[in-house]
Amino acid sequence: MTAAGPGVRGGILRPGRIPPKLPGRLSQLVHLPVGPAARSRWAAAWYGLFAVYAGIIAVVSAASYERTWGLWAVGAYAVASLAALLWRSHGTAAAIGVSFAGALIGPLVWLSAKAPPTPDVLVVARSATLLLRHGNPYISPEQLAHLPGHLGYNPYLPAMVLFGMPRALGLSGWVGDPRVWLAVATLVLLILAFRIAGRRDAVRCSVLGMGSPIVAFPLALGITDPPILALACFALALLSRSMRPLSTWLPAAIAIGFGCAMKFTAWPALPVLVALVATRDGARAAVKFTAAAVGTMAALVAACAPAALSKPGTLFQNTVLFPLALTHAQTPAASPLPGHLLANTGHAGHLAAVGLLVAAGLAVTVSLVIRPPKDAPAAALRLAIGLAALFALSPAARFGYFAYPAGLLGWIVLTRVPPEADSQDMDRDRLPADHAEGPG
């Protein structure tokens, strides 16, 4: 019987090098199914759960564009589940393709062509237009005071305007839609990340991830988290390689610097990666890594918001006060998480929530000093735990932010080749061809 998981012919995942051991007890929780029948059942179960999630979105969501995604995705995931269950030889491959096409490509193109722009798309496209016209992707606090609602605010950091440039430069239709470029960037980064991590089936792994609701749902709506997650995975992949230190950490520093110039959610990754570099390559490399990342971020911020540098209050109002719910217009990121519920109790509760958020950040920082991650999987796990704590305690957050920790855990699993599976594959490859696959 063949061992499932990476290194198995015919399974969802295919050969790649063996990354470092999974951190802590996580290695005991990853039990990939054995044999084509078991793999099919596991894939069918996962896609069945995805279908349930999409169905809930289609029924209960108040936003029409979210319901549209749910209707597309519930059908795609249901078909994928049936394909994985009933077509043993190629069902999992078909399920991956169906979910990618039906949960991402279909709704993304449909919403781009047939529906009004989502709030995220409006903000990204408008920021690029403002940059070209005024050198500043943000509306001033004086102007914001006279605008109704929250759509005048731009909570993203300056480099996010890059995804709005095609529309600002005159491209119309879905070609100029920021969602298309968010999806393209995410896919390219994931393919590169999986390839660098040693996955010879990098495209397959990337399509698998892109078709999951963790990535497909936000991309179809123009939510900007997937490229940031992909940049973090790309940096982790680079730091998992056994190479000369400079060729390893410099591209990783530039990648995470790009993420930090786009969105604050990338910032927690920087100290985690610095701790990893310091543990593996020494303090001097960690200092150089930090300088390269911060330098990249600063250069992008200056290039993408030159006029904002002379008006830091505008940048602060949009990117700090608004996400922390400290402006007259409240952020729509208001899922009933502990930090948000505490902040809603009043001014004292809001201060307490901010204090808990700061305390959580300090706790993660202390953990990096006391027990720094020794390899990329450990760093990914530490980052996932830290982000989950920060999102749970933030005064203004949404459930969608948990795509980061979920995606990082998925990254750990997909880049993991169990040693026992690899050894069984080698033993199988020594057998005659007619006995190589074994029963089941």
Tab-separated table of C-alpha atoms in Angstrom, residues 202-361:
chain	number	residue	atom	x	y	z
A	202	ALA	CA	3.916	23.714	-7.045
A	203	VAL	CA	1.170	24.680	-9.505
A	204	ARG	CA	-1.116	21.939	-8.207
A	205	CYS	CA	-0.569	22.945	-4.586
A	206	SER	CA	-1.173	26.600	-5.441
A	207	VAL	CA	-4.409	25.858	-7.305
A	208	LEU	CA	-5.506	23.700	-4.378
A	209	GLY	CA	-4.982	26.609	-1.983
A	210	MET	CA	-6.490	29.206	-4.299
A	211	GLY	CA	-9.652	27.146	-4.679
A	212	SER	CA	-10.221	26.870	-0.939
A	213	PRO	CA	-12.595	29.366	0.715
A	214	ILE	CA	-9.636	30.720	2.720
A	215	VAL	CA	-8.351	32.347	-0.479
A	216	ALA	CA	-11.171	32.164	-3.048
A	217	PHE	CA	-13.775	34.012	-0.962
A	218	PRO	CA	-11.694	37.123	-0.212
A	219	LEU	CA	-10.186	37.285	-3.699
A	220	ALA	CA	-13.582	37.158	-5.406
A	221	LEU	CA	-14.653	40.126	-3.276
A	222	GLY	CA	-11.442	42.111	-3.693
A	223	ILE	CA	-10.334	41.706	-0.084
A	224	THR	CA	-6.619	42.349	0.056
A	225	ASP	CA	-5.410	39.695	2.509
A	226	PRO	CA	-4.420	36.817	0.136
A	227	PRO	CA	-1.384	38.556	-1.440
A	228	ILE	CA	-0.092	39.421	2.044
A	229	LEU	CA	-0.477	35.792	3.114
A	230	ALA	CA	1.268	34.676	-0.092
A	231	LEU	CA	4.164	37.077	0.550
A	232	ALA	CA	4.566	35.629	4.048
A	233	CYS	CA	4.632	32.082	2.620
A	234	PHE	CA	7.143	33.203	-0.021
A	235	ALA	CA	9.435	34.632	2.652
A	236	LEU	CA	9.082	31.485	4.776
A	237	ALA	CA	9.936	29.338	1.772
A	238	LEU	CA	13.071	31.337	1.095
A	239	LEU	CA	14.153	31.013	4.720
A	240	SER	CA	13.586	27.245	4.655
A	241	ARG	CA	16.321	26.754	2.060
A	242	SER	CA	19.826	25.601	2.854
A	243	MET	CA	21.772	28.246	0.957
A	244	ARG	CA	24.283	30.969	1.536
A	245	PRO	CA	22.735	33.362	4.082
A	246	LEU	CA	22.692	36.446	1.822
A	247	SER	CA	20.867	34.758	-1.051
A	248	THR	CA	18.364	33.391	1.477
A	249	TRP	CA	17.458	36.280	3.738
A	250	LEU	CA	17.764	39.241	1.351
A	251	PRO	CA	14.934	38.189	-1.022
A	252	ALA	CA	12.877	37.179	2.013
A	253	ALA	CA	13.447	40.605	3.594
A	254	ILE	CA	12.399	42.353	0.383
A	255	ALA	CA	9.261	40.191	0.165
A	256	ILE	CA	8.135	40.887	3.714
A	257	GLY	CA	9.041	44.560	3.221
A	258	PHE	CA	6.588	44.651	0.320
A	259	GLY	CA	3.894	43.150	2.530
A	260	CYS	CA	4.591	45.618	5.335
A	261	ALA	CA	4.245	48.497	2.864
A	262	MET	CA	0.798	47.238	1.851
A	263	LYS	CA	-0.988	46.278	5.058
A	264	PHE	CA	-0.437	46.269	8.805
A	265	THR	CA	-1.378	42.589	8.981
A	266	ALA	CA	2.052	41.808	7.506
A	267	TRP	CA	3.903	43.566	10.322
A	268	PRO	CA	3.741	40.716	12.883
A	269	ALA	CA	5.601	38.525	10.381
A	270	LEU	CA	8.681	40.751	10.513
A	271	PRO	CA	9.756	40.080	14.137
A	272	VAL	CA	9.023	36.374	13.709
A	273	LEU	CA	11.234	36.166	10.634
A	274	VAL	CA	13.928	38.283	12.301
A	275	ALA	CA	13.970	35.842	15.224
A	276	LEU	CA	14.282	32.931	12.786
A	277	VAL	CA	17.187	34.567	10.937
A	278	ALA	CA	18.921	35.431	14.214
A	279	THR	CA	18.636	31.838	15.417
A	280	ARG	CA	19.842	30.333	12.168
A	281	ASP	CA	22.337	32.852	10.808
A	282	GLY	CA	23.277	35.030	13.779
A	283	ALA	CA	22.601	38.539	15.070
A	284	ARG	CA	24.436	40.317	12.260
A	285	ALA	CA	22.266	38.633	9.616
A	286	ALA	CA	19.154	39.500	11.641
A	287	VAL	CA	20.151	43.181	11.736
A	288	LYS	CA	20.762	43.172	7.984
A	289	PHE	CA	17.443	41.380	7.420
A	290	THR	CA	15.602	44.007	9.467
A	291	ALA	CA	17.348	46.872	7.664
A	292	ALA	CA	16.528	45.409	4.248
A	293	ALA	CA	12.862	44.824	5.129
A	294	VAL	CA	12.368	48.254	6.709
A	295	GLY	CA	14.286	49.903	3.869
A	296	THR	CA	12.075	48.196	1.282
A	297	MET	CA	8.963	49.258	3.144
A	298	ALA	CA	10.139	52.862	3.503
A	299	ALA	CA	11.077	53.118	-0.170
A	300	LEU	CA	7.685	51.799	-1.279
A	301	VAL	CA	5.803	54.093	1.091
A	302	ALA	CA	7.744	57.099	-0.203
A	303	ALA	CA	7.179	56.074	-3.832
A	304	CYS	CA	3.470	55.313	-3.438
A	305	ALA	CA	2.490	58.249	-1.211
A	306	PRO	CA	5.021	61.053	-1.704
A	307	ALA	CA	2.604	63.834	-0.742
A	308	ALA	CA	1.457	61.976	2.362
A	309	LEU	CA	4.935	62.223	3.865
A	310	SER	CA	4.448	65.959	4.336
A	311	LYS	CA	1.000	65.348	5.863
A	312	PRO	CA	1.483	62.433	8.265
A	313	GLY	CA	-1.824	63.221	9.974
A	314	THR	CA	-3.684	62.096	6.869
A	315	LEU	CA	-1.813	58.785	6.824
A	316	PHE	CA	-2.340	58.317	10.569
A	317	GLN	CA	-6.065	59.106	10.388
A	318	ASN	CA	-6.707	56.583	7.615
A	319	THR	CA	-4.394	53.717	8.529
A	320	VAL	CA	-4.286	53.814	12.347
A	321	LEU	CA	-7.235	55.662	13.877
A	322	PHE	CA	-9.836	54.293	11.477
A	323	PRO	CA	-8.887	50.593	11.877
A	324	LEU	CA	-8.866	51.076	15.670
A	325	ALA	CA	-12.417	52.512	15.507
A	326	LEU	CA	-11.227	55.902	16.810
A	327	THR	CA	-12.800	58.019	14.044
A	328	HIS	CA	-16.315	59.396	13.631
A	329	ALA	CA	-16.991	56.818	10.914
A	330	GLN	CA	-16.727	53.285	12.240
A	331	THR	CA	-14.873	50.566	10.401
A	332	PRO	CA	-17.091	47.763	9.008
A	333	ALA	CA	-14.639	45.230	10.477
A	334	ALA	CA	-16.873	44.496	13.441
A	335	SER	CA	-17.217	40.734	13.887
A	336	PRO	CA	-18.312	39.697	17.409
A	337	LEU	CA	-14.835	38.757	18.585
A	338	PRO	CA	-13.695	39.281	22.198
A	339	GLY	CA	-11.838	42.533	21.536
A	340	HIS	CA	-14.748	44.055	19.638
A	341	LEU	CA	-17.285	42.998	22.243
A	342	LEU	CA	-15.149	44.501	24.990
A	343	ALA	CA	-14.655	47.742	23.041
A	344	ASN	CA	-18.417	48.086	22.610
A	345	THR	CA	-18.958	48.308	26.374
A	346	GLY	CA	-17.785	51.931	26.391
A	347	HIS	CA	-14.675	54.082	26.485
A	348	ALA	CA	-13.098	52.086	29.306
A	349	GLY	CA	-13.811	48.856	27.465
A	350	HIS	CA	-12.235	50.213	24.299
A	351	LEU	CA	-9.079	51.189	26.192
A	352	ALA	CA	-9.018	47.746	27.812
A	353	ALA	CA	-9.305	46.081	24.399
A	354	VAL	CA	-6.425	48.163	23.037
A	355	GLY	CA	-4.411	47.321	26.143
A	356	LEU	CA	-5.040	43.606	25.678
A	357	LEU	CA	-4.032	43.911	22.041
A	358	VAL	CA	-0.746	45.544	23.029
A	359	ALA	CA	-0.207	42.929	25.742
A	360	ALA	CA	-0.733	40.116	23.236
A	361	GLY	CA	1.826	41.683	20.919
